[in-house]
Amino acid sequence: MPLIKLKGAHVPHRKNTAQMAAVRMPAPKSVTIPVVMHIGAPAVPAVKVGDHVDIGDVIATAGGFVSAPVHASVSGTVKKIDTILVSSGNNVNAITIESDGEMKVSEAVKPPKLETYEDFINAVKDSGLVGLGGAGFPTAVKLKIDDLSRIKAVVINGAECEPYITSDTRTMLDQADLMKEGFALLEKFLKVKNIIIGIEKNKPECIAKMNELAAADPCLTVKPLPSVYPQGGEKVLIYHTTGAVVPEGKLPLDAGAVVLNCTTLACLARYCKTGMPLVEKCVTVDGSAIKEPKNVIVPIGTSIQDLIDFAGGFKEEPGKILYGGPMMGIAVPDTNCPILKNTNAIIALNEKDAQPKKQTACIRCGNCVSHCPLHLNPVAISKAYRDGDCEELKKLKVNLCMECGCCSFVCPTGQPLVQRNKLSKAMLRNYKPQEGKK
Ligand code: SF4
Ligand code: SF4
């Protein structure tokens, strides 16, 4: 399944906040931190109501191999451990800490021992890091590789192809020193000699900054990429930076690649240097309903409402609020929902911008097929979904869909293609072949 260069779509960039260095918001009155902010087993609460915690204290331990610990993002008192509704529609356990306003850092926060590869993996585990590009896969699991010689290249994702979002842009510009330390860690502990950072060409300052680092690091290459969405999709990025194709149903490592988001790398370097785990995020707050768009450094668990208030509030009634960008973002059910580890943007669109395209009958134009970066056939998937034909959905490989939203974006008749793909994948998960058609 070769990927063809420049498949995808030319989406409007709307990088309104790219020139805005992140500002730190004041300590919120309280934070509510879910124990599930990653793919895998929920973390297990390690505190009880009434406990005092400082920033960086472990409040929930990893609940399994594929899991990640959770840390306090403010100092204060644990007020509640209760379930909350999150954007996936699930109720998850969450720990509410009432801030004492001191923002005191825990004495437990100190640089980890880092002599061997095992030390490095333990440090990544303890940092609570998960993929910050959106997927939330625990970073320690990704980097725990039995045979390091399988890694032909580490690909750093600096594409940031979603409209509006500029938090990775600010990482590359404002935390280049941490990224430099991150590259050195990868070279030392993963024994890689080939690190490629892929950056869309609409970020010339980031390309220039990373080229400065590459000039002093023979292992680092900067790869400017066409600004074509979804350039930051894992398989797309691997292909466009290394030329390798991830085999169907396989992992990037099967194509010799390990992919890390640039902010994940900077956070990893910060933990190894200071021992400060993942307790805050740079979040882009933007969209036509936001009064003062900006990049904000925000404690994890802060309510979306607090963050929006810090951005001046709404200038218009929002029609839709999203975790993430307009292409792949997930609707926020309630502005009391918290900022999560992998939240990189809160985008609030006014009523007009939130309107879906008017839906009319499919005109068989083929746009959705010709723009899918993974060579899927979204219009055929839609038909198979409507027919309840799981065997056909399997043949059409809907499971490979990365839900990038390109097909929906280019469809002139407003078909909800990506939504049908998601529903198709859910239908396949419940499919028992002996039952035939569902
Ligand atoms: S079918 Fe999936 S991968 Fe292809 S364009 Fe649509 S959402 Fe993206
Ligand atoms: S892009 Fe839309 S109208 Fe064109 S074939 Fe695909 S579903 Fe039909």
Tab-separated table of C-alpha atoms and ligand atoms in Angstrom:
chain	number	residue	atom	x	y	z
A	1	MET	CA	0.000	0.000	0.000
A	2	PRO	CA	2.279	2.797	-1.165
A	3	LEU	CA	1.406	6.251	-0.003
A	4	ILE	CA	1.417	8.835	-2.742
A	5	LYS	CA	3.126	12.116	-2.064
A	6	LEU	CA	0.764	15.034	-1.631
A	7	LYS	CA	-2.350	12.954	-1.094
A	8	GLY	CA	-4.356	14.618	1.617
A	9	ALA	CA	-5.949	18.037	1.547
A	10	HIS	CA	-4.987	21.692	1.571
A	11	VAL	CA	-6.801	22.823	4.692
A	12	PRO	CA	-6.788	26.443	5.874
A	13	HIS	CA	-3.923	26.839	8.354
A	14	ARG	CA	-5.327	29.525	10.677
A	15	LYS	CA	-2.137	29.492	12.779
A	16	ASN	CA	-3.216	32.762	14.414
A	17	THR	CA	-1.240	32.151	17.602
A	18	ALA	CA	2.045	30.984	16.029
A	19	GLN	CA	3.857	34.173	17.048
A	20	MET	CA	2.471	34.115	20.602
A	21	ALA	CA	4.879	32.652	23.151
A	22	ALA	CA	2.981	30.650	25.756
A	23	VAL	CA	1.888	32.506	28.891
A	24	ARG	CA	1.456	30.759	32.214
A	25	MET	CA	-2.018	31.026	33.746
A	26	PRO	CA	-2.369	31.596	37.495
A	27	ALA	CA	-3.037	28.601	39.739
A	28	PRO	CA	-6.653	27.499	39.293
A	29	LYS	CA	-8.780	27.121	42.463
A	30	SER	CA	-8.936	23.405	41.851
A	31	VAL	CA	-7.983	20.758	39.319
A	32	THR	CA	-9.762	17.517	38.479
A	33	ILE	CA	-7.320	14.967	37.107
A	34	PRO	CA	-8.671	11.780	35.481
A	35	VAL	CA	-6.763	8.542	36.063
A	36	VAL	CA	-7.267	7.698	32.388
A	37	MET	CA	-5.465	10.100	30.089
A	38	HIS	CA	-3.701	7.447	28.063
A	39	ILE	CA	-4.313	4.325	26.018
A	40	GLY	CA	-4.255	1.283	28.336
A	41	ALA	CA	-5.202	0.389	31.878
A	42	PRO	CA	-6.458	3.183	34.165
A	43	ALA	CA	-3.995	4.411	36.786
A	44	VAL	CA	-4.852	3.470	40.377
A	45	PRO	CA	-5.416	6.288	42.891
A	46	ALA	CA	-2.587	6.458	45.440
A	47	VAL	CA	-4.071	9.247	47.591
A	48	LYS	CA	-7.189	9.597	49.685
A	49	VAL	CA	-9.516	12.484	50.430
A	50	GLY	CA	-7.856	14.886	52.868
A	51	ASP	CA	-4.267	14.141	51.801
A	52	HIS	CA	-1.983	17.084	51.132
A	53	VAL	CA	-0.034	16.932	47.856
A	54	ASP	CA	2.592	19.086	46.219
A	55	ILE	CA	3.262	19.509	42.506
A	56	GLY	CA	4.846	16.371	41.083
A	57	ASP	CA	3.628	13.992	43.793
A	58	VAL	CA	2.261	10.711	42.430
A	59	ILE	CA	-1.514	10.682	42.918
A	60	ALA	CA	-2.185	7.522	40.891
A	61	THR	CA	0.171	4.698	39.966
A	62	ALA	CA	0.312	2.901	36.618
A	63	GLY	CA	-2.378	0.227	36.490
A	64	GLY	CA	-0.484	-2.215	34.257
A	65	PHE	CA	2.256	-2.501	31.670
A	66	VAL	CA	0.381	-0.305	29.201
A	67	SER	CA	-0.521	2.511	31.566
A	68	ALA	CA	1.024	5.653	33.065
A	69	PRO	CA	1.186	7.220	36.521
A	70	VAL	CA	-0.571	10.512	37.224
A	71	HIS	CA	0.890	13.404	39.228
A	72	ALA	CA	-0.454	16.393	41.133
A	73	SER	CA	-0.382	19.560	39.026
A	74	VAL	CA	-1.049	21.995	41.910
A	75	SER	CA	-0.239	21.896	45.601
A	76	GLY	CA	-3.213	21.540	47.915
A	77	THR	CA	-5.663	19.070	49.413
A	78	VAL	CA	-7.359	16.099	47.798
A	79	LYS	CA	-11.060	16.961	48.010
A	80	LYS	CA	-12.753	14.274	45.987
A	81	ILE	CA	-12.135	11.009	44.157
A	82	ASP	CA	-15.140	10.419	41.980
A	83	THR	CA	-16.203	9.578	38.440
A	84	ILE	CA	-16.583	12.252	35.799
A	85	LEU	CA	-17.924	12.138	32.244
A	86	VAL	CA	-15.189	12.581	29.647
A	87	SER	CA	-15.378	13.318	25.926
A	88	SER	CA	-15.189	9.632	24.972
A	89	GLY	CA	-18.601	9.314	26.609
A	90	ASN	CA	-17.162	7.177	29.406
A	91	ASN	CA	-17.263	7.851	33.110
A	92	VAL	CA	-13.753	7.692	34.563
A	93	ASN	CA	-12.287	8.072	38.015
A	94	ALA	CA	-10.819	11.507	38.667
A	95	ILE	CA	-8.981	13.098	41.586
A	96	THR	CA	-9.947	16.646	42.549
A	97	ILE	CA	-7.311	18.748	44.310
A	98	GLU	CA	-8.215	22.082	45.881
A	99	SER	CA	-5.249	24.368	45.310
A	100	ASP	CA	-3.623	26.134	48.286
A	101	GLY	CA	-2.404	28.776	45.842
A	102	GLU	CA	1.231	28.085	46.743
A	103	MET	CA	2.126	25.968	43.697
A	104	LYS	CA	4.745	24.267	45.885
A	105	VAL	CA	6.908	21.679	44.145
A	106	SER	CA	7.283	18.304	45.871
A	107	GLU	CA	10.593	17.346	47.455
A	108	ALA	CA	10.222	14.076	45.545
A	109	VAL	CA	10.896	15.979	42.311
A	110	LYS	CA	14.546	15.370	41.561
A	111	PRO	CA	16.500	14.203	38.517
A	112	PRO	CA	16.349	10.433	37.992
A	113	LYS	CA	19.357	8.109	37.944
A	114	LEU	CA	20.287	7.739	34.294
A	115	GLU	CA	23.128	5.365	33.638
A	116	THR	CA	21.678	2.472	31.686
A	117	TYR	CA	18.911	1.884	29.145
A	118	GLU	CA	16.822	0.335	31.973
A	119	ASP	CA	17.293	3.525	34.020
A	120	PHE	CA	16.125	5.515	31.005
A	121	ILE	CA	12.989	3.418	30.509
A	122	ASN	CA	12.208	3.610	34.232
A	123	ALA	CA	12.599	7.382	34.058
A	124	VAL	CA	10.217	7.596	31.102
A	125	LYS	CA	7.723	5.423	33.027
A	126	ASP	CA	7.978	7.563	36.161
A	127	SER	CA	7.577	10.779	34.163
A	128	GLY	CA	3.963	9.871	33.362
A	129	LEU	CA	4.637	10.728	29.727
A	130	VAL	CA	2.212	9.689	27.037
A	131	GLY	CA	2.184	10.617	23.354
A	132	LEU	CA	1.315	14.298	23.351
A	133	GLY	CA	0.484	14.527	19.658
A	134	GLY	CA	-2.989	13.279	20.496
A	135	ALA	CA	-2.885	9.482	20.787
A	136	GLY	CA	-1.845	9.280	24.441
A	137	PHE	CA	0.081	6.021	24.107
A	138	PRO	CA	2.418	5.565	27.116
A	139	THR	CA	5.873	6.682	25.968
A	140	ALA	CA	7.761	4.153	28.110
A	141	VAL	CA	5.960	1.290	26.347
A	142	LYS	CA	6.850	2.755	22.958
A	143	LEU	CA	10.527	3.132	23.883
A	144	LYS	CA	10.888	-0.291	25.561
A	145	ILE	CA	12.402	-2.117	22.595
A	146	ASP	CA	14.077	-5.509	23.012
A	147	ASP	CA	16.315	-5.183	19.980
A	148	LEU	CA	17.459	-1.584	19.524
A	149	SER	CA	19.135	-2.464	16.225
A	150	ARG	CA	15.622	-2.568	14.689
A	151	ILE	CA	15.474	1.232	14.921
A	152	LYS	CA	16.666	2.700	11.632
A	153	ALA	CA	15.366	6.183	12.399
A	154	VAL	CA	13.642	8.105	15.146
A	155	VAL	CA	11.141	10.453	13.543
A	156	ILE	CA	10.231	13.554	15.524
A	157	ASN	CA	6.814	14.904	14.667
A	158	GLY	CA	6.949	18.672	14.291
A	159	ALA	CA	4.415	18.734	11.447
A	160	GLU	CA	1.536	20.178	13.479
A	161	CYS	CA	-0.762	19.978	10.473
A	162	GLU	CA	-4.119	20.614	12.225
A	163	PRO	CA	-5.572	24.092	11.656
A	164	TYR	CA	-5.274	26.589	14.535
A	165	ILE	CA	-2.936	24.539	16.766
A	166	THR	CA	0.489	26.064	17.466
A	167	SER	CA	1.535	24.484	20.782
A	168	ASP	CA	4.186	22.288	19.084
A	169	THR	CA	5.365	25.341	17.163
A	170	ARG	CA	5.997	27.068	20.484
A	171	THR	CA	7.818	23.990	21.815
A	172	MET	CA	10.205	24.079	18.847
A	173	LEU	CA	10.771	27.813	19.197
A	174	ASP	CA	10.776	28.241	22.983
A	175	GLN	CA	12.135	24.903	24.172
A	176	ALA	CA	14.796	24.194	21.573
A	177	ASP	CA	17.357	23.701	24.368
A	178	LEU	CA	15.235	20.933	25.882
A	179	MET	CA	14.764	19.375	22.474
A	180	LYS	CA	18.540	19.390	22.000
A	181	GLU	CA	18.876	17.495	25.289
A	182	GLY	CA	16.116	15.151	24.127
A	183	PHE	CA	17.990	14.336	20.917
A	184	ALA	CA	21.116	13.568	22.979
A	185	LEU	CA	19.094	11.218	25.235
A	186	LEU	CA	17.728	9.323	22.225
A	187	GLU	CA	21.206	9.026	20.725
A	188	LYS	CA	22.663	7.768	24.011
A	189	PHE	CA	19.995	5.364	25.210
A	190	LEU	CA	18.311	4.192	21.977
A	191	LYS	CA	21.699	4.177	20.234
A	192	VAL	CA	20.228	5.892	17.186
A	193	LYS	CA	22.366	7.691	14.658
A	194	ASN	CA	19.502	8.909	12.521
A	195	ILE	CA	16.956	11.331	13.968
A	196	ILE	CA	14.718	13.124	11.481
A	197	ILE	CA	12.422	15.937	12.484
A	198	GLY	CA	9.594	16.536	10.005
A	199	ILE	CA	8.171	20.058	9.984
A	200	GLU	CA	5.592	21.529	7.596
A	201	LYS	CA	6.987	24.320	5.437
A	202	ASN	CA	4.465	26.771	6.864
A	203	LYS	CA	6.726	26.968	9.965
A	204	PRO	CA	9.933	28.467	8.546
A	205	GLU	CA	11.052	29.735	11.973
A	206	CYS	CA	10.818	26.226	13.445
A	207	ILE	CA	12.744	24.817	10.489
A	208	ALA	CA	15.452	27.463	10.990
A	209	LYS	CA	15.642	26.800	14.739
A	210	MET	CA	15.933	23.039	14.293
A	211	ASN	CA	18.521	23.550	11.519
A	212	GLU	CA	20.633	25.417	14.093
A	213	LEU	CA	20.549	22.295	16.281
A	214	ALA	CA	21.211	20.016	13.310
A	215	ALA	CA	24.329	22.016	12.407
A	216	ALA	CA	25.884	20.855	15.692
A	217	ASP	CA	24.445	17.329	15.710
A	218	PRO	CA	25.459	14.961	12.911
A	219	CYS	CA	22.654	12.537	13.863
A	220	LEU	CA	19.895	15.109	13.317
A	221	THR	CA	18.257	15.939	9.978
A	222	VAL	CA	15.503	18.487	9.464
A	223	LYS	CA	12.979	17.527	6.804
A	224	PRO	CA	10.734	20.376	5.609
A	225	LEU	CA	7.440	18.905	4.453
A	226	PRO	CA	4.689	20.240	2.165
A	227	SER	CA	1.845	21.778	4.164
A	228	VAL	CA	-0.667	19.150	3.163
A	229	TYR	CA	-2.965	17.678	5.784
A	230	PRO	CA	-2.493	15.111	7.440
A	231	GLN	CA	1.279	15.422	7.189
A	232	GLY	CA	1.560	14.612	10.925
A	233	GLY	CA	-0.307	11.298	10.650
A	234	GLU	CA	2.149	8.659	11.864
A	235	LYS	CA	2.272	6.537	8.715
A	236	VAL	CA	2.231	9.583	6.457
A	237	LEU	CA	5.073	11.187	8.407
A	238	ILE	CA	7.199	8.026	8.368
A	239	TYR	CA	6.777	7.747	4.616
A	240	HIS	CA	7.550	11.382	3.925
A	241	THR	CA	10.594	11.501	6.216
A	242	THR	CA	12.174	8.073	5.691
A	243	GLY	CA	10.509	6.657	2.566
A	244	ALA	CA	9.521	3.551	4.550
A	245	VAL	CA	5.992	2.149	4.418
A	246	VAL	CA	4.506	0.697	7.602
A	247	PRO	CA	3.081	-2.697	6.582
A	248	GLU	CA	-0.669	-3.099	7.014
A	249	GLY	CA	-1.598	-3.975	10.568
A	250	LYS	CA	2.003	-3.532	11.766
A	251	LEU	CA	3.768	-1.007	13.958
A	252	PRO	CA	6.139	1.790	12.893
A	253	LEU	CA	9.018	-0.273	14.287
A	254	ASP	CA	8.257	-2.876	11.633
A	255	ALA	CA	9.284	-0.167	9.168
A	256	GLY	CA	12.341	0.637	11.297
A	257	ALA	CA	10.857	3.803	12.768
A	258	VAL	CA	10.021	5.143	16.211
A	259	VAL	CA	7.888	8.288	16.129
A	260	LEU	CA	7.817	10.827	18.947
A	261	ASN	CA	5.972	14.114	19.051
A	262	CYS	CA	8.304	17.111	19.526
A	263	THR	CA	6.578	18.202	22.758
A	264	THR	CA	6.805	14.652	24.115
A	265	LEU	CA	10.550	14.820	23.489
A	266	ALA	CA	10.902	18.182	25.257
A	267	CYS	CA	8.907	16.925	28.281
A	268	LEU	CA	11.053	13.788	28.385
A	269	ALA	CA	14.203	15.905	28.440
A	270	ARG	CA	12.739	18.104	31.191
A	271	TYR	CA	11.998	15.063	33.351
A	272	CYS	CA	15.487	13.632	32.858
A	273	LYS	CA	17.018	17.008	33.733
A	274	THR	CA	14.832	18.064	36.659
A	275	GLY	CA	12.594	15.172	37.664
A	276	MET	CA	9.461	17.240	36.962
A	277	PRO	CA	6.849	14.845	35.584
A	278	LEU	CA	4.103	15.721	33.115
A	279	VAL	CA	1.953	18.111	35.157
A	280	GLU	CA	1.292	20.959	32.734
A	281	LYS	CA	0.649	21.484	29.056
A	282	CYS	CA	0.967	24.260	26.520
A	283	VAL	CA	-2.527	24.559	25.064
A	284	THR	CA	-3.611	26.705	22.100
A	285	VAL	CA	-6.905	28.439	22.842
A	286	ASP	CA	-8.399	29.767	19.621
A	287	GLY	CA	-11.399	29.719	17.307
A	288	SER	CA	-13.948	32.264	16.151
A	289	ALA	CA	-15.758	32.311	19.525
A	290	ILE	CA	-12.656	33.079	21.640
A	291	LYS	CA	-12.021	36.687	22.617
A	292	GLU	CA	-8.228	36.602	23.074
A	293	PRO	CA	-6.627	33.597	21.349
A	294	LYS	CA	-3.329	32.601	22.937
A	295	ASN	CA	-1.009	29.776	23.916
A	296	VAL	CA	-1.299	29.014	27.599
A	297	ILE	CA	0.755	26.867	29.968
A	298	VAL	CA	-1.923	25.239	32.051
A	299	PRO	CA	-1.855	22.707	34.926
A	300	ILE	CA	-3.338	19.368	33.850
A	301	GLY	CA	-6.804	18.991	35.327
A	302	THR	CA	-7.672	22.699	35.001
A	303	SER	CA	-11.226	23.111	33.762
A	304	ILE	CA	-11.711	24.189	30.161
A	305	GLN	CA	-13.881	27.018	31.495
A	306	ASP	CA	-10.988	28.380	33.609
A	307	LEU	CA	-8.736	28.265	30.568
A	308	ILE	CA	-11.285	30.018	28.358
A	309	ASP	CA	-11.806	32.665	31.049
A	310	PHE	CA	-8.047	33.253	31.027
A	311	ALA	CA	-8.326	33.803	27.261
A	312	GLY	CA	-10.853	36.602	27.859
A	313	GLY	CA	-13.915	34.369	27.626
A	314	PHE	CA	-16.200	34.049	24.630
A	315	LYS	CA	-16.768	36.916	22.243
A	316	GLU	CA	-19.692	35.045	20.699
A	317	GLU	CA	-21.894	32.199	21.795
A	318	PRO	CA	-19.910	29.048	20.907
A	319	GLY	CA	-21.571	26.598	18.533
A	320	LYS	CA	-18.993	23.922	19.261
A	321	ILE	CA	-15.984	23.514	21.547
A	322	LEU	CA	-13.334	20.987	20.632
A	323	TYR	CA	-10.507	19.176	22.351
A	324	GLY	CA	-7.975	19.537	19.504
A	325	GLY	CA	-8.361	20.980	16.030
A	326	PRO	CA	-11.320	21.058	13.642
A	327	MET	CA	-10.123	18.048	11.600
A	328	MET	CA	-9.648	15.445	14.343
A	329	GLY	CA	-10.868	17.227	17.457
A	330	ILE	CA	-13.457	15.719	19.789
A	331	ALA	CA	-16.448	17.733	20.973
A	332	VAL	CA	-16.240	18.874	24.596
A	333	PRO	CA	-19.389	17.761	26.399
A	334	ASP	CA	-19.092	20.364	29.153
A	335	THR	CA	-16.701	23.252	29.868
A	336	ASN	CA	-16.142	21.774	33.347
A	337	CYS	CA	-14.198	18.983	31.612
A	338	PRO	CA	-10.489	19.062	32.440
A	339	ILE	CA	-7.391	19.702	30.364
A	340	LEU	CA	-5.774	16.310	29.814
A	341	LYS	CA	-2.186	15.224	29.273
A	342	ASN	CA	-2.682	15.049	25.518
A	343	THR	CA	-4.803	18.193	25.138
A	344	ASN	CA	-2.934	20.457	22.746
A	345	ALA	CA	-5.758	22.842	21.899
A	346	ILE	CA	-9.179	24.021	22.904
A	347	ILE	CA	-10.923	25.434	19.846
A	348	ALA	CA	-14.269	27.188	20.267
A	349	LEU	CA	-16.146	27.900	17.038
A	350	ASN	CA	-19.055	30.310	16.711
A	351	GLU	CA	-22.445	29.047	15.530
A	352	LYS	CA	-21.674	29.821	11.871
A	353	ASP	CA	-18.308	28.031	11.815
A	354	ALA	CA	-19.696	25.093	13.762
A	355	GLN	CA	-22.372	24.320	11.162
A	356	PRO	CA	-21.704	21.069	9.305
A	357	LYS	CA	-21.838	21.202	5.503
A	358	LYS	CA	-25.353	20.743	4.145
A	359	GLN	CA	-25.709	17.101	3.186
A	360	THR	CA	-27.008	16.161	-0.283
A	361	ALA	CA	-26.784	12.938	-2.296
A	362	CYS	CA	-23.344	11.557	-3.155
A	363	ILE	CA	-22.401	12.540	-6.719
A	364	ARG	CA	-19.753	9.791	-7.084
A	365	CYS	CA	-17.038	12.384	-7.703
A	366	GLY	CA	-14.349	10.205	-6.128
A	367	ASN	CA	-12.768	13.077	-4.178
A	368	CYS	CA	-12.840	11.111	-0.937
A	369	VAL	CA	-10.975	8.218	-2.573
A	370	SER	CA	-8.371	10.306	-4.353
A	371	HIS	CA	-7.531	12.312	-1.200
A	372	CYS	CA	-7.296	9.485	1.346
A	373	PRO	CA	-3.634	9.229	2.325
A	374	LEU	CA	-4.074	5.543	3.145
A	375	HIS	CA	-5.728	4.602	-0.158
A	376	LEU	CA	-9.016	3.667	1.456
A	377	ASN	CA	-12.383	3.976	-0.247
A	378	PRO	CA	-14.542	6.031	2.126
A	379	VAL	CA	-17.604	6.101	-0.126
A	380	ALA	CA	-17.587	2.303	-0.361
A	381	ILE	CA	-17.046	2.046	3.396
A	382	SER	CA	-20.103	4.240	3.906
A	383	LYS	CA	-22.207	1.962	1.733
A	384	ALA	CA	-20.977	-1.165	3.534
A	385	TYR	CA	-21.727	0.508	6.860
A	386	ARG	CA	-25.257	1.408	5.802
A	387	ASP	CA	-25.739	-2.164	4.540
A	388	GLY	CA	-24.398	-3.534	7.849
A	389	ASP	CA	-21.934	-5.601	5.792
A	390	CYS	CA	-19.025	-6.361	8.123
A	391	GLU	CA	-17.347	-8.754	5.693
A	392	GLU	CA	-17.220	-5.947	3.135
A	393	LEU	CA	-15.933	-3.509	5.780
A	394	LYS	CA	-13.113	-5.935	6.507
A	395	LYS	CA	-12.293	-6.178	2.800
A	396	LEU	CA	-12.280	-2.390	2.588
A	397	LYS	CA	-9.789	-2.312	5.510
A	398	VAL	CA	-11.695	0.282	7.476
A	399	ASN	CA	-9.570	-0.637	10.502
A	400	LEU	CA	-6.615	1.115	8.871
A	401	CYS	CA	-8.501	4.437	8.846
A	402	MET	CA	-6.658	6.955	11.033
A	403	GLU	CA	-9.768	9.144	11.273
A	404	CYS	CA	-7.914	12.137	9.849
A	405	GLY	CA	-11.102	13.628	8.410
A	406	CYS	CA	-9.619	14.377	4.967
A	407	CYS	CA	-12.391	12.507	3.160
A	408	SER	CA	-15.136	14.451	4.936
A	409	PHE	CA	-13.292	17.722	4.311
A	410	VAL	CA	-13.069	17.233	0.534
A	411	CYS	CA	-16.562	15.793	0.058
A	412	PRO	CA	-18.665	18.390	-1.838
A	413	THR	CA	-21.935	16.857	-0.668
A	414	GLY	CA	-21.267	16.903	3.080
A	415	GLN	CA	-21.239	13.151	3.649
A	416	PRO	CA	-20.229	12.387	7.265
A	417	LEU	CA	-17.577	9.946	6.024
A	418	VAL	CA	-15.164	9.973	8.943
A	419	GLN	CA	-18.041	9.567	11.402
A	420	ARG	CA	-19.260	6.537	9.427
A	421	ASN	CA	-15.724	5.147	9.455
A	422	LYS	CA	-15.618	5.432	13.236
A	423	LEU	CA	-19.012	3.741	13.511
A	424	SER	CA	-17.873	1.047	11.076
A	425	LYS	CA	-14.819	0.314	13.206
A	426	ALA	CA	-17.027	0.024	16.285
A	427	MET	CA	-19.393	-2.284	14.374
A	428	LEU	CA	-16.457	-4.503	13.352
A	429	ARG	CA	-15.236	-4.717	16.944
A	430	ASN	CA	-18.551	-6.325	17.913
A	431	TYR	CA	-18.797	-8.494	14.801
A	432	LYS	CA	-18.822	-12.247	15.198
A	433	PRO	CA	-18.179	-13.745	11.723
A	434	GLN	CA	-20.471	-16.763	12.212
A	435	GLU	CA	-23.416	-14.372	12.553
A	436	GLY	CA	-22.891	-13.147	8.977
A	437	LYS	CA	-24.256	-9.722	8.247
A	438	LYS	CA	-25.149	-7.647	11.261
B	1	SF4	S1	-10.812	7.131	5.156
B	1	SF4	FE1	-9.840	7.521	7.099
B	1	SF4	S2	-7.672	7.773	6.623
B	1	SF4	FE2	-8.808	7.995	4.697
B	1	SF4	S3	-9.196	10.198	4.498
B	1	SF4	FE3	-10.983	9.317	5.523
B	1	SF4	S4	-10.562	9.569	7.696
B	1	SF4	FE4	-8.583	9.814	6.631
B	2	SF4	S1	-16.398	12.819	-2.006
B	2	SF4	FE1	-18.506	12.750	-1.269
B	2	SF4	S2	-19.733	13.040	-3.131
B	2	SF4	FE2	-17.657	12.486	-3.799
B	2	SF4	S3	-17.695	10.225	-3.994
B	2	SF4	FE3	-16.967	10.671	-1.937
B	2	SF4	S4	-18.853	10.613	-0.698
B	2	SF4	FE4	-19.517	10.844	-2.803
